[in-house]
Short mmCIF file of C-alpha atoms and ligand atoms in Angstrom, two decimals:
data_model
loop_
_atom_site.label_atom_id
_atom_site.label_comp_id
_atom_site.label_asym_id
_atom_site.label_seq_id
_atom_site.Cartn_x
_atom_site.Cartn_y
_atom_site.Cartn_z
CA UNK A 30 8.51 -22.59 4.07
CA UNK A 31 6.28 -24.43 6.41
CA UNK A 32 2.52 -24.42 7.96
CA UNK A 33 3.12 -24.55 11.46
CA UNK A 34 0.44 -25.95 13.93
CA UNK A 35 1.16 -23.11 16.61
CA UNK A 36 3.22 -20.14 15.09
CA UNK A 37 5.70 -18.74 17.59
CA UNK A 38 8.34 -15.86 16.66
CA UNK A 39 12.11 -17.26 17.15
CA UNK A 40 13.88 -15.56 19.58
CA UNK A 41 16.34 -14.04 17.00
CA UNK A 42 13.46 -12.09 15.31
CA UNK A 43 12.69 -10.10 18.77
CA UNK A 44 16.89 -8.62 18.95
CA UNK A 45 16.71 -5.29 18.05
CA UNK A 46 13.04 -4.69 18.18
CA UNK A 47 12.79 -0.98 19.03
CA UNK A 48 15.71 0.00 16.97
CA UNK A 49 13.72 -0.38 13.65
CA UNK A 50 10.27 1.53 13.19
CA UNK A 51 7.41 -0.83 14.43
CA UNK A 52 3.83 -0.23 12.54
CA UNK A 53 0.41 -2.45 12.74
CA UNK A 54 -1.24 -2.84 9.62
CA UNK A 55 -4.79 -3.85 9.79
CA UNK A 56 -6.64 -5.38 6.83
CA UNK A 57 -10.60 -4.70 6.29
CA UNK A 58 -11.67 -7.37 4.30
CA UNK A 59 -14.98 -6.40 2.78
CA UNK A 60 -15.97 -4.09 -0.32
CA UNK A 61 -19.71 -2.68 -1.04
CA UNK A 62 -18.93 -4.07 -4.99
CA UNK A 63 -16.20 -5.71 -6.70
CA UNK A 64 -14.01 -3.27 -9.01
CA UNK A 65 -13.35 -5.20 -11.96
CA UNK A 66 -9.43 -4.66 -11.85
CA UNK A 67 -9.03 -5.77 -8.20
CA UNK A 68 -7.72 -9.06 -6.71
CA UNK A 69 -7.21 -7.84 -3.26
CA UNK A 70 -8.37 -10.60 -0.58
CA UNK A 71 -11.57 -8.84 -0.07
CA UNK A 72 -15.36 -9.74 -0.65
CA UNK A 73 -19.02 -8.24 -1.20
CA UNK A 74 -21.56 -9.01 1.48
CA UNK A 75 -23.08 -11.70 -1.12
CA UNK A 76 -19.51 -13.30 -1.08
CA UNK A 77 -19.41 -13.97 2.60
CA UNK A 78 -20.29 -17.20 4.35
CA UNK A 79 -21.78 -17.47 7.86
CA UNK A 80 -18.98 -16.79 10.80
CA UNK A 81 -17.65 -13.94 8.45
CA UNK A 82 -19.69 -11.05 9.42
CA UNK A 83 -17.79 -7.46 10.09
CA UNK A 84 -18.47 -8.52 14.27
CA UNK A 85 -16.66 -11.74 13.76
CA UNK A 86 -13.76 -9.73 12.28
CA UNK A 87 -13.34 -7.45 14.70
CA UNK A 88 -13.60 -10.27 17.65
CA UNK A 89 -10.86 -11.80 15.43
CA UNK A 90 -8.84 -9.23 15.29
CA UNK A 91 -8.98 -7.93 18.95
CA UNK A 92 -7.95 -11.70 19.95
CA UNK A 93 -5.14 -11.53 17.28
CA UNK A 94 -3.65 -8.08 18.30
CA UNK A 95 -3.47 -9.50 22.01
CA UNK A 96 -1.72 -12.78 21.03
CA UNK A 97 0.60 -10.42 18.73
CA UNK A 98 1.20 -8.47 22.06
CA UNK A 99 1.99 -11.73 24.12
CA UNK A 100 4.34 -12.85 20.75
CA UNK A 101 6.47 -9.66 20.94
CA UNK A 102 7.25 -9.16 24.88
CA UNK A 103 9.07 -5.24 24.90
CA UNK A 104 7.69 -4.26 22.02
CA UNK A 105 7.86 -0.60 21.57
CA UNK A 106 4.90 1.57 21.01
CA UNK A 107 3.41 1.22 17.49
CA UNK A 108 5.16 4.14 15.37
CA UNK A 109 2.56 3.64 12.57
CA UNK A 110 -1.15 2.11 11.89
CA UNK A 111 -2.60 1.47 8.44
CA UNK A 112 -6.14 0.36 8.09
CA UNK A 113 -6.17 -1.03 4.68
CA UNK A 114 -8.28 -3.16 2.56
CA UNK A 115 -10.76 -3.93 1.35
CA UNK A 116 -13.00 -0.67 2.31
CA UNK A 117 -12.32 0.45 5.77
CA UNK A 118 -14.63 3.22 5.45
CA UNK A 119 -17.71 0.57 5.57
CA UNK A 120 -16.82 -0.07 9.03
CA UNK A 121 -18.04 3.67 9.71
CA UNK A 122 -15.78 5.88 11.91
CA UNK A 123 -17.37 4.19 15.13
CA UNK A 124 -16.20 0.65 13.56
CA UNK A 125 -12.68 2.31 13.08
CA UNK A 126 -12.45 3.99 16.25
CA UNK A 127 -13.04 0.28 17.93
CA UNK A 128 -9.96 -1.05 15.67
CA UNK A 129 -7.85 1.80 16.72
CA UNK A 130 -8.60 1.09 20.35
CA UNK A 131 -7.54 -2.70 19.95
CA UNK A 132 -4.37 -1.66 18.89
CA UNK A 133 -3.85 0.74 21.23
CA UNK A 134 -5.14 -1.74 24.04
CA UNK A 135 -2.60 -4.37 22.70
CA UNK A 136 0.74 -2.61 22.01
CA UNK A 137 0.15 1.54 22.88
CA UNK A 138 0.48 4.08 20.05
CA UNK A 139 3.66 6.43 19.96
CA UNK A 140 2.62 10.04 20.61
CA UNK A 141 3.51 10.96 17.39
CA UNK A 142 1.95 8.21 15.91
CA UNK A 143 0.80 8.19 11.89
CA UNK A 144 -2.50 6.50 11.75
CA UNK A 145 -3.97 6.07 8.36
CA UNK A 146 -7.38 4.41 6.96
CA UNK A 147 -8.28 3.73 3.36
CA UNK A 148 -11.62 4.84 2.24
CA UNK A 149 -13.70 4.18 -0.64
CA UNK A 150 -14.88 8.17 -0.95
CA UNK A 151 -18.35 6.63 -1.96
CA UNK A 152 -18.65 5.67 1.72
CA UNK A 153 -17.63 8.70 3.57
CA UNK A 154 -19.12 12.01 4.62
CA UNK A 155 -18.09 15.08 6.90
CA UNK A 156 -19.26 13.39 9.84
CA UNK A 157 -17.16 10.28 9.11
CA UNK A 158 -14.12 12.29 8.55
CA UNK A 159 -14.84 14.28 12.13
CA UNK A 160 -15.42 10.97 13.78
CA UNK A 161 -11.81 9.34 12.22
CA UNK A 162 -10.18 12.67 14.05
CA UNK A 163 -12.06 12.41 17.13
CA UNK A 164 -10.84 8.82 17.28
CA UNK A 165 -7.08 9.81 16.50
CA UNK A 166 -6.55 9.19 12.93
CA UNK A 167 -4.00 11.52 11.21
CA UNK A 168 -4.13 10.31 7.61
CA UNK A 169 -6.90 9.59 5.07
CA UNK A 170 -6.17 7.46 1.69
CA UNK A 171 -9.02 7.73 -0.91
CA UNK A 172 -9.39 5.75 -3.81
CA UNK A 173 -9.95 7.83 -6.90
CA UNK A 174 -8.70 5.86 -9.74
CA UNK A 175 -9.75 8.62 -12.56
CA UNK A 176 -12.20 11.56 -13.24
CA UNK A 177 -13.25 10.32 -16.57
CA UNK A 178 -16.33 8.83 -16.37
CA UNK A 179 -15.48 6.43 -19.41
CA UNK A 180 -12.58 5.13 -17.82
CA UNK A 181 -14.33 4.30 -14.37
CA UNK A 182 -16.61 2.11 -16.47
CA UNK A 183 -13.77 0.41 -18.16
CA UNK A 184 -12.63 -0.40 -14.49
CA UNK A 185 -16.22 -1.42 -13.31
CA UNK A 186 -15.60 1.55 -10.83
CA UNK A 187 -18.79 3.17 -9.15
CA UNK A 188 -18.28 7.11 -8.10
CA UNK A 189 -20.72 9.66 -8.29
CA UNK A 190 -19.22 12.18 -10.56
CA UNK A 191 -16.66 14.40 -8.25
CA UNK A 192 -17.20 12.53 -5.25
CA UNK A 193 -13.05 11.74 -4.45
CA UNK A 194 -12.64 14.90 -4.70
CA UNK A 195 -15.25 16.25 -2.71
CA UNK A 196 -14.50 13.77 0.05
CA UNK A 197 -10.55 14.86 -0.10
CA UNK A 198 -11.97 18.55 1.00
CA UNK A 199 -14.31 17.09 3.30
CA UNK A 200 -11.38 15.30 5.31
CA UNK A 201 -9.14 18.53 4.94
CA UNK A 202 -12.03 20.69 6.26
CA UNK A 203 -12.41 18.03 9.17
CA UNK A 204 -8.70 18.72 10.14
CA UNK A 205 -6.61 16.12 8.27
CA UNK A 206 -3.56 17.83 6.91
CA UNK A 207 -2.39 14.50 5.13
CA UNK A 208 -4.88 13.30 2.73
CA UNK A 209 -4.01 11.03 -0.16
CA UNK A 210 -5.74 10.21 -3.16
CA UNK A 211 -4.86 6.68 -5.46
CA UNK A 212 -4.90 7.26 -9.34
CA UNK A 213 -4.95 4.30 -11.77
CA UNK A 214 -3.09 5.15 -15.24
CA UNK A 215 -3.03 2.95 -18.56
CA UNK A 216 -6.49 1.88 -18.55
CA UNK A 217 -7.62 0.79 -22.17
CA UNK A 218 -9.48 3.88 -23.63
CA UNK A 219 -7.94 6.73 -21.51
CA UNK A 220 -6.63 9.26 -23.12
CA UNK A 221 -3.67 11.76 -22.22
CA UNK A 222 -6.40 14.73 -21.99
CA UNK A 223 -8.37 12.19 -19.62
CA UNK A 224 -5.56 11.58 -17.74
CA UNK A 225 -4.95 15.34 -17.50
CA UNK A 226 -8.17 16.26 -16.34
CA UNK A 227 -7.84 13.55 -13.74
CA UNK A 228 -4.88 15.05 -12.52
CA UNK A 229 -6.16 18.67 -12.54
CA UNK A 230 -8.82 17.33 -9.99
CA UNK A 231 -6.25 15.77 -8.06
CA UNK A 232 -4.40 19.30 -7.64
CA UNK A 233 -7.41 21.02 -7.09
CA UNK A 234 -8.54 18.95 -4.00
CA UNK A 235 -5.37 20.14 -2.28
CA UNK A 236 -3.89 16.69 -1.34
CA UNK A 237 -0.72 16.66 0.11
CA UNK A 238 0.26 13.01 -1.00
CA UNK A 239 -0.89 11.15 -4.26
CA UNK A 240 -0.10 7.22 -5.28
CA UNK A 241 -0.60 6.68 -9.06
CA UNK A 242 -0.37 3.20 -10.35
CA UNK A 243 -0.02 1.92 -13.93
CA UNK A 244 -3.17 -0.56 -14.45
CA UNK A 245 -2.13 -4.17 -13.85
CA UNK A 246 -4.30 -6.79 -15.10
CA UNK A 247 -4.36 -9.51 -12.65
CA UNK A 248 -5.69 -13.30 -13.13
CA UNK A 249 -8.59 -14.18 -12.26
CA UNK A 250 -10.60 -10.70 -12.43
CA UNK A 251 -13.40 -9.53 -14.59
CA UNK A 252 -10.72 -7.29 -16.30
CA UNK A 253 -8.81 -10.00 -17.25
CA UNK A 254 -11.26 -12.31 -18.55
CA UNK A 255 -12.42 -9.29 -20.75
CA UNK A 256 -8.98 -8.75 -22.02
CA UNK A 257 -9.06 -12.38 -23.09
CA UNK A 258 -11.91 -12.53 -24.55
CA UNK A 259 -10.72 -9.65 -26.80
CA UNK A 260 -13.18 -6.85 -25.80
CA UNK A 261 -10.79 -4.96 -24.70
CA UNK A 262 -7.22 -4.44 -24.94
CA UNK A 263 -4.33 -5.13 -22.61
CA UNK A 264 -2.52 -1.82 -21.32
CA UNK A 265 0.24 -0.61 -23.90
CA UNK A 266 3.95 -0.17 -22.51
CA UNK A 267 4.37 2.84 -24.16
CA UNK A 268 1.15 4.34 -23.24
CA UNK A 269 2.17 3.60 -19.77
CA UNK A 270 5.40 5.14 -20.05
CA UNK A 271 4.07 8.02 -21.54
CA UNK A 272 1.25 8.50 -18.82
CA UNK A 273 4.24 7.87 -16.02
CA UNK A 274 5.76 10.92 -17.35
CA UNK A 275 2.46 13.08 -17.69
CA UNK A 276 1.75 12.10 -14.35
CA UNK A 277 5.05 12.86 -12.75
CA UNK A 278 5.38 16.22 -14.73
CA UNK A 279 2.02 17.49 -13.67
CA UNK A 280 2.71 16.78 -10.17
CA UNK A 281 6.38 18.22 -9.81
CA UNK A 282 5.11 21.56 -11.30
CA UNK A 283 2.65 21.53 -8.68
CA UNK A 284 5.52 20.77 -5.85
CA UNK A 285 4.25 17.20 -5.38
CA UNK A 286 7.58 15.59 -5.81
CA UNK A 287 8.27 11.66 -6.13
CA UNK A 288 9.89 9.85 -3.20
CA UNK A 289 9.02 6.37 -4.33
CA UNK A 290 8.70 5.63 -7.63
CA UNK A 291 4.63 5.36 -7.17
CA UNK A 292 4.34 7.99 -4.76
CA UNK A 293 4.22 11.81 -4.66
CA UNK A 294 4.11 14.21 -1.49
CA UNK A 295 4.00 18.30 -1.20
CA UNK A 296 6.47 17.86 2.15
CA UNK A 297 8.83 15.55 3.76
CA UNK A 298 5.83 15.38 6.85
CA UNK A 299 3.61 14.35 3.85
CA UNK A 300 5.25 11.00 2.98
CA UNK A 301 3.61 7.87 4.37
CA UNK A 302 5.68 6.70 7.33
CA UNK A 303 3.88 3.27 7.40
CA UNK A 304 5.03 2.54 3.66
CA UNK A 305 8.59 3.70 4.38
CA UNK A 306 8.55 1.27 7.17
CA UNK A 307 7.77 -1.33 4.50
CA UNK A 308 10.34 -0.22 1.99
CA UNK A 309 13.27 0.23 4.58
CA UNK A 310 12.86 -3.05 6.19
CA UNK A 311 11.01 -1.92 9.46
CA UNK A 312 9.00 -4.65 11.60
CA UNK A 313 5.05 -4.75 11.19
CA UNK A 314 2.51 -7.28 12.51
CA UNK A 315 -0.13 -7.38 9.86
CA UNK A 316 -3.53 -8.39 11.30
CA UNK A 317 -6.80 -9.55 9.52
CA UNK A 318 -7.45 -12.22 6.88
CA UNK A 319 -4.41 -12.83 4.59
CA UNK A 320 -2.25 -10.40 6.09
CA UNK A 321 1.33 -10.32 5.61
CA UNK A 322 4.07 -9.86 8.50
CA UNK A 323 7.82 -8.90 9.05
CA UNK A 324 9.53 -8.76 12.28
CA UNK A 325 13.23 -9.22 12.32
CA UNK A 326 13.87 -11.16 8.79
CA UNK A 327 10.75 -13.65 9.54
CA UNK A 328 7.89 -13.03 7.12
CA UNK A 329 4.49 -14.80 7.51
CA UNK A 330 0.86 -14.55 6.35
CA UNK A 331 -2.71 -15.19 8.00
CA UNK A 332 -5.11 -17.37 6.29
CA UNK A 333 -7.00 -15.70 3.71
CA UNK A 334 -10.92 -16.21 4.51
CA UNK A 335 -12.69 -14.02 7.09
CA UNK A 336 -14.82 -17.07 8.47
CA UNK A 337 -11.39 -19.38 8.77
CA UNK A 338 -9.64 -16.41 10.26
CA UNK A 339 -12.42 -15.90 12.92
CA UNK A 340 -12.81 -19.41 13.66
CA UNK A 341 -8.94 -20.07 13.97
CA UNK A 342 -8.76 -17.09 16.72
CA UNK A 343 -12.12 -18.31 18.65
CA UNK A 344 -10.27 -21.11 18.91
CA UNK A 345 -7.22 -19.30 20.66
CA UNK A 346 -4.79 -19.70 18.07
CA UNK A 347 -3.15 -17.32 15.83
CA UNK A 348 -4.29 -17.97 12.18
CA UNK A 349 -0.97 -18.22 10.49
CA UNK A 350 -0.93 -19.91 6.93
CA UNK A 351 2.91 -20.25 6.39
CA UNK A 352 6.07 -18.61 7.51
CA UNK A 353 9.34 -18.38 5.87
CA UNK A 354 13.07 -17.04 7.54
CA UNK A 355 14.64 -14.67 5.09
CA UNK A 356 17.71 -15.81 4.04
CA UNK A 357 20.69 -13.34 3.62
CA UNK A 358 20.05 -13.57 -0.23
CA UNK A 359 16.38 -12.95 0.15
CA UNK A 360 17.18 -10.01 2.21
CA UNK A 361 19.53 -8.54 -0.01
CA UNK A 362 17.08 -8.82 -3.32
CA UNK A 363 14.14 -7.33 -0.86
CA UNK A 364 16.62 -4.41 -0.21
CA UNK A 365 17.75 -3.60 -3.52
CA UNK A 366 14.32 -4.04 -4.77
CA UNK A 367 12.53 -1.88 -2.59
CA UNK A 368 15.00 0.94 -1.58
CA UNK A 369 16.19 1.49 -5.25
CA UNK A 370 12.62 2.62 -5.83
CA UNK A 371 13.14 5.22 -3.09
CA UNK A 372 14.24 9.03 -4.30
CA UNK A 373 16.96 8.68 -1.66
CA UNK A 374 17.99 5.75 -3.27
CA UNK A 375 20.11 2.75 -2.07
CA UNK A 376 23.75 2.99 -0.68
CA UNK A 377 26.55 1.36 -3.28
CA UNK A 378 27.84 -0.19 -0.38
CA UNK A 379 24.89 -2.50 0.09
CA UNK A 380 25.70 -3.77 -3.53
CA UNK A 381 28.11 -6.89 -4.22
CA UNK A 382 30.97 -6.26 -6.01
CA UNK A 383 29.19 -7.16 -9.43
CA UNK A 384 26.11 -4.97 -8.12
CA UNK A 385 28.22 -1.94 -7.80
CA UNK A 386 29.91 -2.87 -11.45
CA UNK A 387 26.63 -3.32 -13.10
CA UNK A 388 25.47 0.19 -11.20
CA UNK A 389 28.05 2.12 -12.84
CA UNK A 390 27.30 1.07 -16.23
CA UNK A 391 23.52 1.79 -15.40
CA UNK A 392 24.99 5.25 -15.10
CA UNK A 393 26.88 5.19 -18.29
CA UNK A 394 23.30 4.20 -19.93
CA UNK A 395 21.38 7.39 -18.37
CA UNK A 396 18.99 4.55 -15.70
CA UNK A 397 21.19 5.91 -12.75
CA UNK A 398 22.25 9.33 -11.48
CA UNK A 399 26.18 9.82 -12.13
CA UNK A 400 26.38 12.33 -9.59
CA UNK A 401 24.73 10.60 -6.78
CA UNK A 402 26.85 7.25 -7.73
CA UNK A 403 29.79 9.15 -7.34
CA UNK A 404 28.57 10.28 -3.70
CA UNK A 405 28.11 6.47 -3.02
CA UNK A 406 24.26 5.99 -3.67
CA UNK A 407 22.40 4.25 -6.61
CA UNK A 408 19.64 6.80 -7.47
CA UNK A 409 17.26 6.13 -10.24
CA UNK A 410 17.32 8.82 -12.95
CA UNK A 411 13.94 9.75 -14.75
CA UNK A 412 14.30 7.31 -17.34
CA UNK A 413 15.83 4.83 -14.98
CA UNK A 414 12.30 5.16 -13.06
CA UNK A 415 10.26 3.82 -16.05
CA UNK A 416 12.55 0.77 -16.18
CA UNK A 417 12.69 0.44 -12.21
CA UNK A 418 12.44 -3.42 -12.19
CA UNK A 419 15.04 -3.97 -15.28
CA UNK A 420 17.61 -2.15 -13.23
CA UNK A 421 16.95 -3.86 -10.07
CA UNK A 422 17.51 -7.23 -12.05
CA UNK A 423 20.79 -5.67 -13.20
CA UNK A 424 22.23 -4.98 -9.78
CA UNK A 425 21.25 -8.21 -8.12
CA UNK A 426 21.92 -10.67 -11.25
C1 LIG B 3 -7.61 -0.73 -1.26
S1 LIG B 3 -7.35 0.25 -2.34
C2 LIG B 3 -8.09 1.82 -1.77
C3 LIG B 3 -9.12 1.81 -1.00
C4 LIG B 3 -10.47 1.40 -1.48
N1 LIG B 3 -10.93 -0.07 -1.54
C5 LIG B 3 -10.77 2.20 -2.90
O1 LIG B 3 -10.85 1.00 -3.92
O2 LIG B 3 -11.60 3.11 -2.46
C6 LIG B 3 -6.11 0.39 -3.09
C7 LIG B 3 -5.63 0.84 -4.36
O3 LIG B 3 -4.92 -0.33 -5.05
C8 LIG B 3 -4.72 0.18 -6.57
N2 LIG B 3 -5.07 -0.98 -7.12
C9 LIG B 3 -5.73 -2.25 -6.74
N3 LIG B 3 -5.66 -3.11 -8.04
C10 LIG B 3 -5.21 -2.49 -8.71
C11 LIG B 3 -4.44 -2.82 -10.36
N4 LIG B 3 -5.13 -3.97 -10.61
N5 LIG B 3 -3.83 -2.14 -10.92
C12 LIG B 3 -3.63 -1.16 -10.63
N6 LIG B 3 -3.65 -0.63 -9.22
C13 LIG B 3 -4.37 -1.11 -8.51
C14 LIG B 3 -5.98 1.28 -6.80
O4 LIG B 3 -5.60 2.65 -6.79
C15 LIG B 3 -6.65 1.12 -5.23
O5 LIG B 3 -7.09 2.63 -4.68
S1 LIG B 4 -10.18 -1.04 -5.43
FE1 LIG B 4 -11.17 -1.01 -3.33
S2 LIG B 4 -13.06 -0.77 -3.52
FE2 LIG B 4 -12.54 -1.65 -5.39
S3 LIG B 4 -12.76 -4.06 -4.86
FE3 LIG B 4 -10.30 -3.30 -4.72
S4 LIG B 4 -10.36 -3.04 -2.27
FE4 LIG B 4 -12.69 -3.12 -3.14
#
């Protein structure tokens, strides 16, 4: 691992460019307020010093994408764009149109590109969604987390009651066929009936995609401080497992099928192609402060602070904070870790002899599907999904 002065992608990374999906991730490092559980690389207006305003960020982004295109001669048009954060919706539809234009100018967009933006429902409106459609966005992902006011309070999350569902409906009315809602389960104090009512609200909104994450108490967050002080208990593993089963049962019953351990979609077309690119070892350029990239077995990441990001690019350099060349062992571990979480699973021939033996024992333990294994794929059973990380450890050790 090293911190280069001037980052240059090696020629080996560019081999086979265009034979794998190519995505662009854009990180928008701004939020109106900081949610107590979140440790993403994002800043409120009061936390940003000078040289880190949204205009500086957009200037930097244009420069980064321009340098990126020069690093990747012969890059294909972009298959998927994901503008995440942070809170991209704070840029407004015009700001997000400018972001997409910058991607188009640097690389070009494939005719059937999937173009997603994350949004906080509080900074959206019907006009906002219409503007996104006009700009060329095809998919919207909204942070909902919960419909229960007391759960949102524990999460330090501000929502007008009902706003996430209303925003999802507005997005659909503006012509978005593909809309996702994010849920968090396992918040201390959340009862099964709270989770059930959140899921009822999600289903009532008519979205075709749901991401549901177990609450993680991240170091350095306000939530971690409150747990440490004993003000609130840590999430309980048994509750998390029961919650996951409830989420899966309600979504499956409504026709949303899991395709990755934390993601459900109504149809194949509703799956997030951009995230599938991450999980299947595709190439992507991550632009913006702290963004991570992967092209042809090289991984690198940008400096985190928006002021340093903008200043480095204003000086004509890529703001790379570090990079690593993945070894065959790294690539094997990543492949097992990511593909095993998919409903399609992992081809058994991707495992070494020990891993294949462990896969057989995991099937005997009811963690992998015996019939899929006989057909050459390692696919998690319902029980295996609850223990996905432990199964991965068995298959790679
Ligand atoms: C960038 S945010 C989504 C867009 C927008 N910033 C918002 O929150 O509405 C990405 C998602 O990550 C999930 N997330 C963030 N921190 C988490 C944590 N500590 N545990 C579980 N999920 C988390 C939340 O579901 C959140 O909606
Ligand atoms: S969850 Fe979303 S809105 Fe809340 S701080 Fe994190 S990125 Fe910002």
